[in-house]
Amino acid sequence: DIQMTQSPSSLSASVGDRVTITCRASQDISNSLAWYQQKPGKAPKLLLYAASRLQSGVPSRFSGGGSGTDYTLTISSLQPEDFATYYCQQYFITPPYTFGQGTKLEI
Amino acid sequence: EVQLLESGGGLVQPGGSLRVSCAASGFIFSSYAMSWVRQAPGRGLEWVSTISGSVGYTYYADSVKGRFTISRDNSKNTLYLQMNSLRAEDTAVYYCATDTVGLQFFDYWGQGTLVTVSS
């Protein structure tokens, strides 16, 4: 199975900061990577897929990059509503689809 | 508007069984794969199972294989997860999720239903 390792596990930042979260796969996943945002008590929300494609309705301050085994989620200018937990997920070829362990973004 | 509404969660004793459901609307249910993803209290997301659209191929995480069964009723636009031989470590919020793009990420999620396994 493909393992996903996210870093950091938690991150403190301020409104207006630029932050980057990293996700590393245990093998090449050919950009088959999605990013989700989850707020307490709520379901996850899809932000990006195919590593860099922005889901409809998601603000352009969110961007994704990377290739092969290493991927990033960048928030260009943090807004108050962006403080949440972020997860990456690989969907390369067939199940099991694995998530990273999450990154909690705190003020 | 795509809507997914889970139901059927609750308290069950270890070794017991429970079936959770997910009622779908706002899209052509039979055309898309459906999945269950769970989240134990204070923990991360864990993919549990996926069922393909019309043909109904099924896939399971090793942690639930042989104990859980995913199914769907396309005439009722409903997804199910039958959970048997439940263990304390199955305690989680169970989300149903769909992928309307066909690439096996999850673009729509339900609000989740809590399953608690405890004596």
PDB file of C-alpha atoms in Angstrom, chain B residues 3-111:
ATOM      1  CA  GLN B   3     -26.642  16.015  -1.100  1.00  0.00           C
ATOM      2  CA  LEU B   4     -25.515  13.001   0.919  1.00  0.00           C
ATOM      3  CA  LEU B   5     -27.311  12.200   4.150  1.00  0.00           C
ATOM      4  CA  GLU B   6     -26.035   9.442   6.421  1.00  0.00           C
ATOM      5  CA  SER B   7     -28.134   7.691   9.036  1.00  0.00           C
ATOM      6  CA  GLY B   8     -28.101   4.626  11.232  1.00  0.00           C
ATOM      7  CA  GLY B   9     -25.220   5.349  13.570  1.00  0.00           C
ATOM      8  CA  GLY B  10     -25.420   4.633  17.265  1.00  0.00           C
ATOM      9  CA  LEU B  11     -24.080   2.678  20.194  1.00  0.00           C
ATOM     10  CA  VAL B  12     -23.344  -1.012  19.690  1.00  0.00           C
ATOM     11  CA  GLN B  13     -21.599  -3.588  21.840  1.00  0.00           C
ATOM     12  CA  PRO B  14     -18.302  -5.178  20.794  1.00  0.00           C
ATOM     13  CA  GLY B  15     -18.996  -8.100  18.497  1.00  0.00           C
ATOM     14  CA  GLY B  16     -22.298  -6.593  17.423  1.00  0.00           C
ATOM     15  CA  SER B  17     -23.595  -5.436  14.058  1.00  0.00           C
ATOM     16  CA  LEU B  18     -24.886  -2.199  12.623  1.00  0.00           C
ATOM     17  CA  ARG B  19     -25.907  -0.929   9.199  1.00  0.00           C
ATOM     18  CA  VAL B  20     -25.423   2.678   8.222  1.00  0.00           C
ATOM     19  CA  SER B  21     -27.042   4.249   5.177  1.00  0.00           C
ATOM     20  CA  CYS B  22     -26.429   7.206   2.924  1.00  0.00           C
ATOM     21  CA  ALA B  23     -29.259   8.753   0.924  1.00  0.00           C
ATOM     22  CA  ALA B  24     -28.034  10.579  -2.160  1.00  0.00           C
ATOM     23  CA  SER B  25     -29.660  13.241  -4.311  1.00  0.00           C
ATOM     24  CA  GLY B  26     -28.755  15.860  -6.883  1.00  0.00           C
ATOM     25  CA  PHE B  27     -26.754  13.628  -9.222  1.00  0.00           C
ATOM     26  CA  ILE B  28     -27.128  10.431 -11.239  1.00  0.00           C
ATOM     27  CA  PHE B  29     -26.388   8.059  -8.366  1.00  0.00           C
ATOM     28  CA  SER B  30     -25.959   4.914 -10.452  1.00  0.00           C
ATOM     29  CA  SER B  31     -23.232   6.466 -12.584  1.00  0.00           C
ATOM     30  CA  TYR B  32     -20.683   7.103  -9.862  1.00  0.00           C
ATOM     31  CA  ALA B  33     -18.596   5.226  -7.359  1.00  0.00           C
ATOM     32  CA  MET B  34     -19.486   5.737  -3.723  1.00  0.00           C
ATOM     33  CA  SER B  35     -17.247   5.372  -0.717  1.00  0.00           C
ATOM     34  CA  TRP B  36     -17.167   5.299   3.060  1.00  0.00           C
ATOM     35  CA  VAL B  37     -14.458   7.195   4.936  1.00  0.00           C
ATOM     36  CA  ARG B  38     -14.227   7.168   8.711  1.00  0.00           C
ATOM     37  CA  GLN B  39     -12.635   9.324  11.362  1.00  0.00           C
ATOM     38  CA  ALA B  40     -11.998   8.074  14.875  1.00  0.00           C
ATOM     39  CA  PRO B  41     -12.375  10.700  17.625  1.00  0.00           C
ATOM     40  CA  GLY B  42      -9.481  13.133  17.456  1.00  0.00           C
ATOM     41  CA  ARG B  43      -7.828  11.197  14.625  1.00  0.00           C
ATOM     42  CA  GLY B  44      -7.318  11.533  10.896  1.00  0.00           C
ATOM     43  CA  LEU B  45      -9.294  10.290   7.929  1.00  0.00           C
ATOM     44  CA  GLU B  46      -9.294   6.605   6.973  1.00  0.00           C
ATOM     45  CA  TRP B  47     -10.709   5.244   3.715  1.00  0.00           C
ATOM     46  CA  VAL B  48     -12.937   2.242   4.481  1.00  0.00           C
ATOM     47  CA  SER B  49     -14.595   0.992   1.307  1.00  0.00           C
ATOM     48  CA  THR B  50     -15.637   1.880  -2.240  1.00  0.00           C
ATOM     49  CA  ILE B  51     -18.267   0.476  -4.580  1.00  0.00           C
ATOM     50  CA  SER B  52     -18.240   1.244  -8.281  1.00  0.00           C
ATOM     51  CA  GLY B  53     -21.275   2.622 -10.114  1.00  0.00           C
ATOM     52  CA  SER B  54     -23.417   0.329 -12.176  1.00  0.00           C
ATOM     53  CA  VAL B  55     -21.329  -2.856 -12.004  1.00  0.00           C
ATOM     54  CA  GLY B  56     -20.811  -2.717  -8.257  1.00  0.00           C
ATOM     55  CA  TYR B  57     -17.182  -3.750  -7.871  1.00  0.00           C
ATOM     56  CA  THR B  58     -16.213  -3.468  -4.201  1.00  0.00           C
ATOM     57  CA  TYR B  59     -12.976  -2.606  -2.413  1.00  0.00           C
ATOM     58  CA  TYR B  60     -12.134  -2.665   1.283  1.00  0.00           C
ATOM     59  CA  ALA B  61      -9.435  -1.501   3.647  1.00  0.00           C
ATOM     60  CA  ASP B  62      -7.572  -4.384   5.254  1.00  0.00           C
ATOM     61  CA  SER B  63      -8.811  -3.212   8.664  1.00  0.00           C
ATOM     62  CA  VAL B  64     -12.439  -4.024   7.761  1.00  0.00           C
ATOM     63  CA  LYS B  65     -12.116  -6.752   5.121  1.00  0.00           C
ATOM     64  CA  GLY B  66     -14.259  -9.763   5.985  1.00  0.00           C
ATOM     65  CA  ARG B  67     -16.291  -7.807   8.564  1.00  0.00           C
ATOM     66  CA  PHE B  68     -17.838  -4.939   6.597  1.00  0.00           C
ATOM     67  CA  THR B  69     -19.911  -5.100   3.416  1.00  0.00           C
ATOM     68  CA  ILE B  70     -20.609  -2.126   1.168  1.00  0.00           C
ATOM     69  CA  SER B  71     -23.643  -2.194  -1.092  1.00  0.00           C
ATOM     70  CA  ARG B  72     -25.895   0.135  -3.010  1.00  0.00           C
ATOM     71  CA  ASP B  73     -29.482   0.256  -4.184  1.00  0.00           C
ATOM     72  CA  ASN B  74     -29.492   2.359  -7.338  1.00  0.00           C
ATOM     73  CA  SER B  75     -33.292   2.335  -7.444  1.00  0.00           C
ATOM     74  CA  LYS B  76     -33.367   4.057  -4.049  1.00  0.00           C
ATOM     75  CA  ASN B  77     -30.242   6.212  -4.538  1.00  0.00           C
ATOM     76  CA  THR B  78     -28.908   4.768  -1.304  1.00  0.00           C
ATOM     77  CA  LEU B  79     -25.536   3.478  -0.175  1.00  0.00           C
ATOM     78  CA  TYR B  80     -25.100   1.065   2.720  1.00  0.00           C
ATOM     79  CA  LEU B  81     -22.363  -0.207   4.974  1.00  0.00           C
ATOM     80  CA  GLN B  82     -23.123  -3.375   6.903  1.00  0.00           C
ATOM     81  CA  MET B  83     -20.719  -3.657   9.814  1.00  0.00           C
ATOM     82  CA  ASN B  84     -20.341  -6.977  11.638  1.00  0.00           C
ATOM     83  CA  SER B  85     -18.032  -8.178  14.401  1.00  0.00           C
ATOM     84  CA  LEU B  86     -17.566  -4.599  15.513  1.00  0.00           C
ATOM     85  CA  ARG B  87     -14.574  -3.666  17.633  1.00  0.00           C
ATOM     86  CA  ALA B  88     -13.808  -0.692  19.856  1.00  0.00           C
ATOM     87  CA  GLU B  89     -11.384   0.560  17.212  1.00  0.00           C
ATOM     88  CA  ASP B  90     -14.272   0.864  14.726  1.00  0.00           C
ATOM     89  CA  THR B  91     -15.625   3.759  16.797  1.00  0.00           C
ATOM     90  CA  ALA B  92     -15.680   6.712  14.433  1.00  0.00           C
ATOM     91  CA  VAL B  93     -17.733   9.160  12.452  1.00  0.00           C
ATOM     92  CA  TYR B  94     -18.569   7.428   9.178  1.00  0.00           C
ATOM     93  CA  TYR B  95     -18.819   9.685   6.143  1.00  0.00           C
ATOM     94  CA  CYS B  96     -20.188   8.710   2.791  1.00  0.00           C
ATOM     95  CA  ALA B  97     -18.507  10.407  -0.123  1.00  0.00           C
ATOM     96  CA  THR B  98     -18.761  10.421  -3.861  1.00  0.00           C
ATOM     97  CA  ASP B  99     -16.526  11.146  -6.793  1.00  0.00           C
ATOM     98  CA  THR B 100     -18.420  12.741  -9.660  1.00  0.00           C
ATOM     99  CA  VAL B 101     -15.280  13.217 -11.726  1.00  0.00           C
ATOM    100  CA  GLY B 102     -14.354   9.550 -11.949  1.00  0.00           C
ATOM    101  CA  LEU B 103     -10.830   9.771 -10.577  1.00  0.00           C
ATOM    102  CA  GLN B 104     -11.422   8.439  -7.042  1.00  0.00           C
ATOM    103  CA  PHE B 105     -10.992  11.504  -4.975  1.00  0.00           C
ATOM    104  CA  PHE B 106     -14.013  12.721  -3.013  1.00  0.00           C
ATOM    105  CA  ASP B 107     -15.720  15.889  -4.173  1.00  0.00           C
ATOM    106  CA  TYR B 108     -18.904  15.573  -2.112  1.00  0.00           C
ATOM    107  CA  TRP B 109     -19.274  14.381   1.456  1.00  0.00           C
ATOM    108  CA  GLY B 110     -22.156  13.767   3.831  1.00  0.00           C
ATOM    109  CA  GLN B 111     -22.260  15.203   7.329  1.00  0.00           C
TER     110      GLN B 111
END
